Coordinates of C-alpha atoms in Angstrom, one line a residue:
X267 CA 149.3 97.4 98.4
X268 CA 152.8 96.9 96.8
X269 CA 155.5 94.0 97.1
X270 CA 158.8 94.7 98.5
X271 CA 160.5 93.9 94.9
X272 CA 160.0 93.7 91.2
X273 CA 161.1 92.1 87.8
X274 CA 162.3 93.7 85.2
X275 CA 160.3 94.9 82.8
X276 CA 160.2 97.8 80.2
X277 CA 157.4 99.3 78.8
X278 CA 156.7 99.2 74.9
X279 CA 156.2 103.1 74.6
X280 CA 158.7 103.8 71.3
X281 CA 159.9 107.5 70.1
X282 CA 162.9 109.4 68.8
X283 CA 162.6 112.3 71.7
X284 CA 161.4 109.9 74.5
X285 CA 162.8 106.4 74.8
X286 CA 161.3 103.9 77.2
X287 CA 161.6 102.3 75.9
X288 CA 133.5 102.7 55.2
X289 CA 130.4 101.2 57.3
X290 CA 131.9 97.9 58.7
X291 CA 133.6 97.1 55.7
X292 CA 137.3 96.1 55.9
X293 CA 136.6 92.7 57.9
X294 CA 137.5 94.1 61.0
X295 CA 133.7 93.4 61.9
X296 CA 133.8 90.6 59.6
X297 CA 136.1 88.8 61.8
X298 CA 133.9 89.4 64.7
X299 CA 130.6 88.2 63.1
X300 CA 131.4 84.5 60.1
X301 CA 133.5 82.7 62.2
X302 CA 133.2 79.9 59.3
X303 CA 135.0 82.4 57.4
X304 CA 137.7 82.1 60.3
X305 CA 137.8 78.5 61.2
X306 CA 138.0 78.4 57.4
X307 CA 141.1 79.9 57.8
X308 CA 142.5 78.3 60.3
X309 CA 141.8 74.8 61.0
X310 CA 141.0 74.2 64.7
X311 CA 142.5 70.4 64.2
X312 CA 146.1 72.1 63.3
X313 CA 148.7 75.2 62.8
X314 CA 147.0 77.6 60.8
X315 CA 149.2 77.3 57.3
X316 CA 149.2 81.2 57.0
X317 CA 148.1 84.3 59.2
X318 CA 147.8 86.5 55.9
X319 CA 143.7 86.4 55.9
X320 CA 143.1 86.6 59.3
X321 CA 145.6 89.4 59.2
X322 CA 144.0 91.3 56.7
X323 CA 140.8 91.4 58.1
X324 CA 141.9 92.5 61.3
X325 CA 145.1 94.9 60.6
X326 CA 142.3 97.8 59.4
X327 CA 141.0 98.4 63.2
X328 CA 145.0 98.7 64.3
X329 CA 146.2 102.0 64.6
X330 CA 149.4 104.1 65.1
X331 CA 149.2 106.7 68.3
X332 CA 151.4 109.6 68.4
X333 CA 152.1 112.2 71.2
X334 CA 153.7 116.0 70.7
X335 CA 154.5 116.9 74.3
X336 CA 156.1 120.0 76.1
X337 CA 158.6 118.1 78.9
X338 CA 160.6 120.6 81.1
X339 CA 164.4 120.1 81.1
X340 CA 167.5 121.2 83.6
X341 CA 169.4 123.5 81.8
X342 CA 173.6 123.7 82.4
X343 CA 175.3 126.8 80.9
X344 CA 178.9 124.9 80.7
X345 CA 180.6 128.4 81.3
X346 CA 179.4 129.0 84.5
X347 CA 181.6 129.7 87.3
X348 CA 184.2 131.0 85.2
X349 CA 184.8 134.3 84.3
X350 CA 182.6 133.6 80.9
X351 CA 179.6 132.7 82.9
X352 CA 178.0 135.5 81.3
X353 CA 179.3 136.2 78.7
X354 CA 176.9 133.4 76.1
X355 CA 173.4 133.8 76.1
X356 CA 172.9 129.9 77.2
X357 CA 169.6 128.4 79.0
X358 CA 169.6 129.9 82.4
X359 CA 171.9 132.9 81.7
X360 CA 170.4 136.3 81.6
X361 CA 169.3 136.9 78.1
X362 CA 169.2 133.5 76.9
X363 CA 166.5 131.5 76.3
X364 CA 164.8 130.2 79.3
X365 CA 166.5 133.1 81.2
X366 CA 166.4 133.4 85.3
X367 CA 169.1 132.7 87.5
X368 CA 171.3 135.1 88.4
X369 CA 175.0 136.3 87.8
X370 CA 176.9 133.8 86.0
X371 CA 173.3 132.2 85.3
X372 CA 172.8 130.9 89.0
X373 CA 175.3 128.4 89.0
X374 CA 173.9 127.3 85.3
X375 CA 170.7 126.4 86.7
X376 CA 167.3 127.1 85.4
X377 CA 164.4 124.8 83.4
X378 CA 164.2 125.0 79.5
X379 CA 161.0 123.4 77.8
X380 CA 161.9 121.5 74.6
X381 CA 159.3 119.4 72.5
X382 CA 159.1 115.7 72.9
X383 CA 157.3 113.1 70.8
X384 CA 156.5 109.4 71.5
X385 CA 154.8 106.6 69.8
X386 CA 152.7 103.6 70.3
X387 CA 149.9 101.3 69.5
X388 CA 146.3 101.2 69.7
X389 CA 142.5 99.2 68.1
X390 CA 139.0 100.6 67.0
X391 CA 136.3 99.3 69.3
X392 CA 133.7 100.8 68.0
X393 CA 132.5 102.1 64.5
X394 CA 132.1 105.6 65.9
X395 CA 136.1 106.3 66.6
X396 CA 136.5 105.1 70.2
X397 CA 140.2 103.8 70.7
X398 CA 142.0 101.8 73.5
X399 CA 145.3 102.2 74.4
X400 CA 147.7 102.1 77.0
X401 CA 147.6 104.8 79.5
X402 CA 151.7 105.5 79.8
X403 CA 151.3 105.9 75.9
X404 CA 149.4 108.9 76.5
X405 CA 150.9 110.0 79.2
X406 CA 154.1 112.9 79.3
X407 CA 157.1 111.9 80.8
X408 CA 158.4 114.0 83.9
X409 CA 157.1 117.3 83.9
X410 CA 155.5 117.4 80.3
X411 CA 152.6 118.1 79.2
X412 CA 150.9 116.2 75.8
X413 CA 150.1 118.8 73.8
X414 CA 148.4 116.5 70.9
X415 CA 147.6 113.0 70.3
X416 CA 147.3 111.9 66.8
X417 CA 145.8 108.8 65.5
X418 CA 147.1 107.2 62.1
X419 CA 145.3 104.9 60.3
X420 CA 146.6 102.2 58.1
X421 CA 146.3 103.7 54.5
X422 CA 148.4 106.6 56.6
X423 CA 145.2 108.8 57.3
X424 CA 146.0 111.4 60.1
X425 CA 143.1 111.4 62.9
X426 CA 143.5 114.3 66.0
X427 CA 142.2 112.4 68.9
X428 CA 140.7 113.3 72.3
X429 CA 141.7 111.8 75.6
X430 CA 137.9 110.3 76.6
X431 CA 139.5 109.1 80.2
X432 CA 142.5 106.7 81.3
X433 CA 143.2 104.4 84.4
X434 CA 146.9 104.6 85.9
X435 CA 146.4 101.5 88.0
X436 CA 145.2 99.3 85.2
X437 CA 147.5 101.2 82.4
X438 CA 144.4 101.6 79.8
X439 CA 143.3 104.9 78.0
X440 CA 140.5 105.2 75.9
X441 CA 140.8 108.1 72.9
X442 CA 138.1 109.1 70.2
X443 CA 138.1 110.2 67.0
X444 CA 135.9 111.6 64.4
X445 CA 135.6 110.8 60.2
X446 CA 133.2 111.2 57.7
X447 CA 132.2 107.0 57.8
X448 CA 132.2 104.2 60.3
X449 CA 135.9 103.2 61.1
X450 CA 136.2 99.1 61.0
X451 CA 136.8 98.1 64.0
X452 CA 137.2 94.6 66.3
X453 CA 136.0 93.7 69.4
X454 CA 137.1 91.8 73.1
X455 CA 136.8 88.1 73.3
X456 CA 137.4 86.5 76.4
X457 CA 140.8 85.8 77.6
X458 CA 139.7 83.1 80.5
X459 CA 139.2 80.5 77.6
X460 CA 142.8 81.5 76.5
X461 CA 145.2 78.2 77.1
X462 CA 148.8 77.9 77.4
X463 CA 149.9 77.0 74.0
X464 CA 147.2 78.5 72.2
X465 CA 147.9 80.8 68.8
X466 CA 147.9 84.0 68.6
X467 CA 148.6 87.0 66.8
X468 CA 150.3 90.4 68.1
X469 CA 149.6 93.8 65.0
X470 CA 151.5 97.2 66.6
X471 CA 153.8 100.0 65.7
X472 CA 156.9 98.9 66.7
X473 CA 159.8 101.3 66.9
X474 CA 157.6 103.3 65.2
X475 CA 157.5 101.4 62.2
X476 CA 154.4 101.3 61.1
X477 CA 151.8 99.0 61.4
X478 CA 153.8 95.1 62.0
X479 CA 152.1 91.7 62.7
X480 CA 153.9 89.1 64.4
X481 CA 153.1 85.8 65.7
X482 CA 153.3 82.9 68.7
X483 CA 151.5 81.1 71.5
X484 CA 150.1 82.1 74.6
X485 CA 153.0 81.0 76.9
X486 CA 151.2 81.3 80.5
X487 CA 148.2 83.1 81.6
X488 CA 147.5 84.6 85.0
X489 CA 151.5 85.5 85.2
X490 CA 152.2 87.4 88.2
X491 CA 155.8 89.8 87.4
X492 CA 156.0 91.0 91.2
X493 CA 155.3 94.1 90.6
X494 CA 152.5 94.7 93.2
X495 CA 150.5 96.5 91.2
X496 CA 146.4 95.5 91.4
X497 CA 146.4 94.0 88.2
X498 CA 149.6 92.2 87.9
X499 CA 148.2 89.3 86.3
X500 CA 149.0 88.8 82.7
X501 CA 149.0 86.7 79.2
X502 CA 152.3 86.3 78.4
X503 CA 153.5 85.7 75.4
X504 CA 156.6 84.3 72.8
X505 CA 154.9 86.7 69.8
X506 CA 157.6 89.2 69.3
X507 CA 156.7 92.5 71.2
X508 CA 158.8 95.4 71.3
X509 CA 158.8 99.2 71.9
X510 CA 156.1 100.3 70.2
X511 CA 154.1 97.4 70.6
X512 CA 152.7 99.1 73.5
X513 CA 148.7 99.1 73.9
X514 CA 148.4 97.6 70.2
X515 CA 146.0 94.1 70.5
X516 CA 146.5 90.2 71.0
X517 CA 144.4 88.3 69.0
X518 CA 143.0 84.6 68.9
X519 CA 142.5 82.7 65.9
X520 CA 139.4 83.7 65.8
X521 CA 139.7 87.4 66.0
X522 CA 139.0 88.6 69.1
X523 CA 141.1 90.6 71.1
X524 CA 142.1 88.5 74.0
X525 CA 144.9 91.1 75.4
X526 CA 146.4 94.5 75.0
X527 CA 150.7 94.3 75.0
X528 CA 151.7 96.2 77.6
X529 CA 155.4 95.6 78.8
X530 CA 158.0 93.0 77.9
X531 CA 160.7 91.0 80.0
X532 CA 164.2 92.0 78.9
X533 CA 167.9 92.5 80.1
X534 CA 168.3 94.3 76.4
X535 CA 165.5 96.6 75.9
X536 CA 164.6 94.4 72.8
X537 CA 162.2 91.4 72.3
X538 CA 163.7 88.1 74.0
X539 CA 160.4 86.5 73.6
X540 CA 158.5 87.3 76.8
X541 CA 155.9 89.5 76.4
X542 CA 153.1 90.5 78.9
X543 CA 149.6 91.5 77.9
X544 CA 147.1 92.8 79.6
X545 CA 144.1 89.9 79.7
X546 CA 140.5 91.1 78.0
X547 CA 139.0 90.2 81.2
X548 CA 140.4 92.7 82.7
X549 CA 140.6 95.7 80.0
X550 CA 137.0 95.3 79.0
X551 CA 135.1 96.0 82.1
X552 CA 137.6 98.9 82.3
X553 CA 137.2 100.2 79.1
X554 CA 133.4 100.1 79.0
X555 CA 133.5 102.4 82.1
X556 CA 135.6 105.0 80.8
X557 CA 133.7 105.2 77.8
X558 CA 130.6 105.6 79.6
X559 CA 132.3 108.1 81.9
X560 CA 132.2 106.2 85.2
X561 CA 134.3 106.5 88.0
X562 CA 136.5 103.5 88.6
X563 CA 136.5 102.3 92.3
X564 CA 138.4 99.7 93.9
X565 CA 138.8 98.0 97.1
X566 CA 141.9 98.6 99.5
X567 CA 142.7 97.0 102.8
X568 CA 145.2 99.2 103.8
X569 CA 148.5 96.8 103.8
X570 CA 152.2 96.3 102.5
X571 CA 152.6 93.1 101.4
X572 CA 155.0 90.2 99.6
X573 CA 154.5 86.6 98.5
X574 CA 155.6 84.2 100.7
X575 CA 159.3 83.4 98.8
X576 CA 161.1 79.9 99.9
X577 CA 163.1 82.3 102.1
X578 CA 160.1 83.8 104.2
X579 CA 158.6 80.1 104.3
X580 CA 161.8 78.9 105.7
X581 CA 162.3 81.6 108.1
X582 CA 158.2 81.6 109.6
X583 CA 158.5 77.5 109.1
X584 CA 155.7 77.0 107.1
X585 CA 156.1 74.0 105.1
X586 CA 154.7 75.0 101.5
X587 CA 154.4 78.9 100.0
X588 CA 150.8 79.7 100.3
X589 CA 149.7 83.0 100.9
X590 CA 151.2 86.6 101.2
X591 CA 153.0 88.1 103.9
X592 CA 152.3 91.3 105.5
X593 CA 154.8 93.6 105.4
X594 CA 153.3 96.9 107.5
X595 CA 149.9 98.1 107.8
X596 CA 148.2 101.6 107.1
X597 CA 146.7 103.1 110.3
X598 CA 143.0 103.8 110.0
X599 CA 142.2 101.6 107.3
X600 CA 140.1 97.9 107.2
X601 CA 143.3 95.6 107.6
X602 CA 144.2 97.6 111.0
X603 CA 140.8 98.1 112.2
X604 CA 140.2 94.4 111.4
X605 CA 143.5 93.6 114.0
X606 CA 146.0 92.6 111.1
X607 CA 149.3 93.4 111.8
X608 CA 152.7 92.8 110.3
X609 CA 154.5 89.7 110.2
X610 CA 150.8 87.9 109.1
X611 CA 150.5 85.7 106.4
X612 CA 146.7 86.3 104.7
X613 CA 145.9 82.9 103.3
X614 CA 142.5 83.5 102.2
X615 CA 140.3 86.9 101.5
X616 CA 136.6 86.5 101.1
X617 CA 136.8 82.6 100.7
X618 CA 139.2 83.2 97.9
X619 CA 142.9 81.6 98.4
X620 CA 145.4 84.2 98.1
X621 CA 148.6 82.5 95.2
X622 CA 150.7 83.4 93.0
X623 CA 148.0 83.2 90.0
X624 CA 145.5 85.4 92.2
X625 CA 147.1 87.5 94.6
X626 CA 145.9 90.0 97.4
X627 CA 145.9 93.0 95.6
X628 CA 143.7 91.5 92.8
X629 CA 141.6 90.0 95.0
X630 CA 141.1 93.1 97.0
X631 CA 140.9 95.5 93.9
X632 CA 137.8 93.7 92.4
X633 CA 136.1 94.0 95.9
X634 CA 133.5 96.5 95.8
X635 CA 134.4 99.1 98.3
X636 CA 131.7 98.8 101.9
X637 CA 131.7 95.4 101.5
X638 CA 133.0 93.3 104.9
X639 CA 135.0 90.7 104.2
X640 CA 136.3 87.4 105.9
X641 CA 140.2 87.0 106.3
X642 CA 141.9 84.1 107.0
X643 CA 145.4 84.8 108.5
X644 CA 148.7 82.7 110.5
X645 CA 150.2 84.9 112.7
X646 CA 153.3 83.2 114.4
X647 CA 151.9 79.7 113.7
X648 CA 148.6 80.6 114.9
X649 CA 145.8 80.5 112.3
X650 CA 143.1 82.9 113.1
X651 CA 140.2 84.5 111.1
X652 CA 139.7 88.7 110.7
X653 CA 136.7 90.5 109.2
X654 CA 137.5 93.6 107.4
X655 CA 135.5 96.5 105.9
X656 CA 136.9 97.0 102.6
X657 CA 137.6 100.7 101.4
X658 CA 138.3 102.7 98.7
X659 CA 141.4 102.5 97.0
X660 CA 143.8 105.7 97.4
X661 CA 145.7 107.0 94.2
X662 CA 148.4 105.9 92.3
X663 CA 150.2 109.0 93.1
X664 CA 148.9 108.2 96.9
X665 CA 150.0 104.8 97.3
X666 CA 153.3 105.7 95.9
X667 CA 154.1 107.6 98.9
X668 CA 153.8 104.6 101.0
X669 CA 156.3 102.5 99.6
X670 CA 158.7 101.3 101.3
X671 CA 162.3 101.0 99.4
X672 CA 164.7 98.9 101.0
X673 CA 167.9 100.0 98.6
X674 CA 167.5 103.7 100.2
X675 CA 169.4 105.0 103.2
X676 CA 172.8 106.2 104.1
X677 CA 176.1 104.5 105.4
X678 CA 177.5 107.6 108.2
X679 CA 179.8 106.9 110.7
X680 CA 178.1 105.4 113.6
X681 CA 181.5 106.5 115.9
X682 CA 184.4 104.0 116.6
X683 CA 182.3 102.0 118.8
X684 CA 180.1 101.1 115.8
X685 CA 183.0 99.4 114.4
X686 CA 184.3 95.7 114.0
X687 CA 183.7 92.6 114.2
X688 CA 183.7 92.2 117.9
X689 CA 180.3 93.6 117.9
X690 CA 178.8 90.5 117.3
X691 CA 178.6 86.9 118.9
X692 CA 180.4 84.3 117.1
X693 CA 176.9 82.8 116.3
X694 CA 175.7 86.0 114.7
X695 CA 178.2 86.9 112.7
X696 CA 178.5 83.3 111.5
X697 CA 175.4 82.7 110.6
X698 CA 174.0 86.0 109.1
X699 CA 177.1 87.9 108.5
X700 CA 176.3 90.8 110.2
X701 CA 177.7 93.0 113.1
X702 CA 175.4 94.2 115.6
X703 CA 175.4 96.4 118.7
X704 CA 172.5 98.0 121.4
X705 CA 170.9 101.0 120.4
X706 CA 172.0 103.4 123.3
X707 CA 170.1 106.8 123.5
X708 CA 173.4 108.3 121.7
X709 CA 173.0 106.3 118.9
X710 CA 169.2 106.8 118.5
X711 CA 169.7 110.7 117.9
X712 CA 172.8 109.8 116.2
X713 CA 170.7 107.7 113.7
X714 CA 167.4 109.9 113.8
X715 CA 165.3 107.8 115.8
X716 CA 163.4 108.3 118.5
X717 CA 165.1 107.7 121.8
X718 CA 162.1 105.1 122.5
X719 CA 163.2 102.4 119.5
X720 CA 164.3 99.9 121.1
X721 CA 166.8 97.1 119.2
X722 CA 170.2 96.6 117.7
X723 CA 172.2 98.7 114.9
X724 CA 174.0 96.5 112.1
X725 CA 177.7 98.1 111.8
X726 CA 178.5 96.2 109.6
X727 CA 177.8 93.8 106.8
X728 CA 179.7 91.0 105.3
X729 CA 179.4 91.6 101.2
X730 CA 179.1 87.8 100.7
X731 CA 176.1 87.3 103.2
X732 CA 172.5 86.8 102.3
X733 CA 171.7 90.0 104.4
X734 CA 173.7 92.1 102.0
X735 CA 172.4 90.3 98.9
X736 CA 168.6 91.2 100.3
X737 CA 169.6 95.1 101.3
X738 CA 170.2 95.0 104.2
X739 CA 172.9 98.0 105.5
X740 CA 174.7 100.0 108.3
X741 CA 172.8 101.8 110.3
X742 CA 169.9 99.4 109.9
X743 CA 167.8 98.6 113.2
X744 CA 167.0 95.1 114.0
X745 CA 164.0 95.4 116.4
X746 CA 162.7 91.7 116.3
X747 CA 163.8 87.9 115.6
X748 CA 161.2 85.6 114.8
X749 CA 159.2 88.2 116.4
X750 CA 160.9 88.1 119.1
X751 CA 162.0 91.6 120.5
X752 CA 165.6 91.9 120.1
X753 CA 167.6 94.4 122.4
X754 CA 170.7 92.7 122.9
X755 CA 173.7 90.5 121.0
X756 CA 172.3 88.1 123.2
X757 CA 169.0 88.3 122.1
X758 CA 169.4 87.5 118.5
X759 CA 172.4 84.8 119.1
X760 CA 169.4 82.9 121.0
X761 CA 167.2 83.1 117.9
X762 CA 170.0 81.9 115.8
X763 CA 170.8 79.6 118.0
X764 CA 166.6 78.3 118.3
X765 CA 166.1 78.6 114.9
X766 CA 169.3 75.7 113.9
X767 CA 168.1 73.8 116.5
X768 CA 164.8 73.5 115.1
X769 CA 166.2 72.9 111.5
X770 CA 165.1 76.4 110.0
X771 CA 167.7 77.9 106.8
X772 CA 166.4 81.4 107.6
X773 CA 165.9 83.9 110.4
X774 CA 163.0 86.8 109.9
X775 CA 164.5 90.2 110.8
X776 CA 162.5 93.3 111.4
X777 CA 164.2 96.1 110.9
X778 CA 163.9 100.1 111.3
X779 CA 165.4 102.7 108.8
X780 CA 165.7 106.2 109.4
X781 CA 162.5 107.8 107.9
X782 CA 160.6 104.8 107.0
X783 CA 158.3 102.2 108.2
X784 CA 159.8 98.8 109.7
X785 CA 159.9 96.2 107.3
X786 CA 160.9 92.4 107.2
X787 CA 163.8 90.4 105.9
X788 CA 164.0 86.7 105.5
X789 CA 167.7 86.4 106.3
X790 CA 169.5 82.7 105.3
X791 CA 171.7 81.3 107.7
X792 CA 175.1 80.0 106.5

């Protein structure tokens, strides 16, 4: 299941080569185990007046991560085409390295493999060398592969580490080393005591620095970025978090490790005090199983979906955001074998209220796969209730070839009856700043549709509108209006005209793109 739009975020994975951007000794376990010594520390009635002994005790467990990876790379032999082509042994020309191609280097083509490193955080979790991490630390870019991961410790002792198992969908990896004594090490707390405003402490490898402790509050908890993903729910953060932060810990005050930094919010690529880290709730059950070498299942109902934005409220007339909306449905899957169908809104999945704190995918995810499962949904107004089998969630790599992105496409020519404003009733272009005509038979082959889509073509879209702002594009089909079908000028201009009579600010537009599913656009009226 993914939304229809994201924030922006970057991931805290730092390098030169690849920018993203003695027993239990140490009192790394001591931390764990005399909390007096802790609340000594830090007074629970007030700011602590310095981090430097909790610091201490912890900073031990905190390691360094560092990749060597093989990433293959297009290589351009800047001669060719010319009458030089062949005449310097470049990548891609016969008898340079990398070699192939063909006369003149085949157009300067070819691949070239050059060496790549990147860097990131990690924490001990165990006195026997297991390490967690985050996945896309360990992970190559591209077309690499990671030839090596090594693990430094803080007095700058070089550990080679094995990959022990990793979870894409979550972004955790869990590494192991091996050394002639216990490694100090710290353990989970729970992150659903965590409050907003509460201390805490972030200890990474920022720009690959070296190990660097910073500090601030937790600023929200269960924060939703859009991103779709099953575990979008984070702790975020003011601490200071930057490349190279990435899969280091969060502790409390009393240290625990209540979160794992994983990405940051930022229109600079540098800290601007909005951090995101992965809750301890949600890493620890995770961890334990990949240590243990269990498979990782999760629930999947088969479905696209959004949340319900003021826009989509407006458009459906539902008087408050609740819920998320349905974008398209996977045949043969529990959402369409249960009768869900796009344009719902699912307010509620096994007696749990889908919001913004706790949305579908999470919800879903953490349902055992078999299991049936009540929905509760409003289809055009309607509520209604569904029961659903629950399955097994696809692949990353799988569920990526579902999406559904609404910037893709092409603007051809649709012929010079495509053109101008003409197209379009006053009401139409008026209100959503679009031009519209019938989809003849013509223009279905013209567009490569099937002759038996049946709707209107957009030819043209004002810059200005709130349909161009949300994506939307010539040669777009609008098959629906406020699910109504739509095959006419005349058709929409009455849902335009319904919806300002009822008071509505937006019209819902379904529209078909060459290629790709249907998908829905709250459009504003003006």
């Amino acid at each position: 299941m993914r939304y229809a739009y994201g924030v922006t975020s970057a991931l805290l994975l730092a390098g030169s080569a690849l920018t993203l951007v003695t027993g239990f000794p140490a009192g790394a376990q001591v931390a764990q185990n005399d909390s007096s010594q802790i609340d000594a520390v830090v007074p629970r009635a007030g700011a602590p007046y310095s981090f430097a002994d909790l610091t201490q005790q912890l900073q031990p467990a905190v390691v360094n991560i560092s990749t060597r990876q093989r990433v293959k790379v297009q290589a351009q032999n800047p001669f060719a085409g010319t009458p030089f082509g062949d005449m310097f042994g470049g990548p891609g020309v016969p008898g340079g390295p990398g070699g192939g191609g063909g006369p003149g280097g085949g157009g300067g083509g070819g691949s070239q493999t050059r060496e790549a490193q990147s860097l990131g955080s990690g924490f001990v979790v165990s006195a026997d060398g297991y390490i967690v991490t985050n996945n896309h630390v360990i992970t190559a870019e591209g077309k690499g592969e990671v030839e090596s991961i090594t693990v430094t410790m803080p007095d700058g002792t070089d550990y080679p580490a094995k990959l022990v198992g990793k979870d894409v969908a979550s972004d955790l990896a869990v590494l192991k080393i091996t050394g002639t004594k216990p490694f100090p090490f710290v353990k989970f707390g729970d992150s659903r005591h965590a409050r907003v405003g509460d201390w805490v402490i972030a200890i990474g490898n920022p720009y690959g620095l070296g190990g660097t402790v910073t500090q601030g509050i937790i600023s929200a908890v269960s924060r939703n970025t859009g991103t779709g993903s099953a575990y979008d729910r984070y702790l975020q953060t003011d601490a200071s978090i930057n490349r190279g932060n990435s899969g280091g810990p969060m502790f409390d005050m009393h240290g625990n490790v209540i979160g794992i930094n994983n990405a940051i919010f930022s229109p600079t690529g540098g800290s601007v005090g909005i951090g995101f880290a992965i809750p301890a709730e949600t890493a620890a059950p995770i961890v334990d199983k990949l240590i243990k070498g269990i498979v990782i299942e999760r629930g999947y109902l088969g479905v696209s979906i959004q949340p319900l934005s003021d826009d989509l409220a407006a458009s459906l007339g539902l008087a408050k955001r609740r819920g998320e909306f349905v974008q398209s449905v996977v045949p043969g899957q529990g959402a369409a074998k249960a009768g869900m169908q796009p344009g719902d809104v699912v307010l509620t999945v096994d007696g749990r209220d889908v919001t913004p704190d706790q949305s579908l995918s999470y919800i879903v995810a953490n349902i055992a796969p078999g299991k049936h499962v009540a929905i509760e949904i409003i289809r055009n107004g309607q509520h209604l209730s569904l029961g659903a089998v629950v399955n097994k969630r696809p692949s990353e790599e799988e569920l990526a070839k579902q999406n559904f992105d609404p910037e893709q496409g092409q603007d051809e020519d649709l012929g010079a009856d495509g053109k101008g404003s003409h197209d379009a009733g006053p009401s139409i272009q008026q209100a959503l700043g679009i031009a519209v005509m019938p989809v003849t038979p013509q223009i279905a082959r013209q567009l490569g549709i099937g002759e038996d889509v049946h709707g209107v073509v957009i030819t043209e879209v004002d810059e200005s509108s709130d349909a161009a702002a949300k994506g939307l594009q010539r040669r777009d089909i609008i098959l629906s209006a406020n699910y109504k079908p739509v095959t006419t000028r005349a058709d929409l201009d009455a849902v335009v005209k319904q919806a300002k009579a009822e008071n509505r600010q937006a019209v819902l537009l379904r529209i078909q793109r060459s290629g790709q599913p249907p998908f829905y656009f709250p459009i504003r009226l003006r």
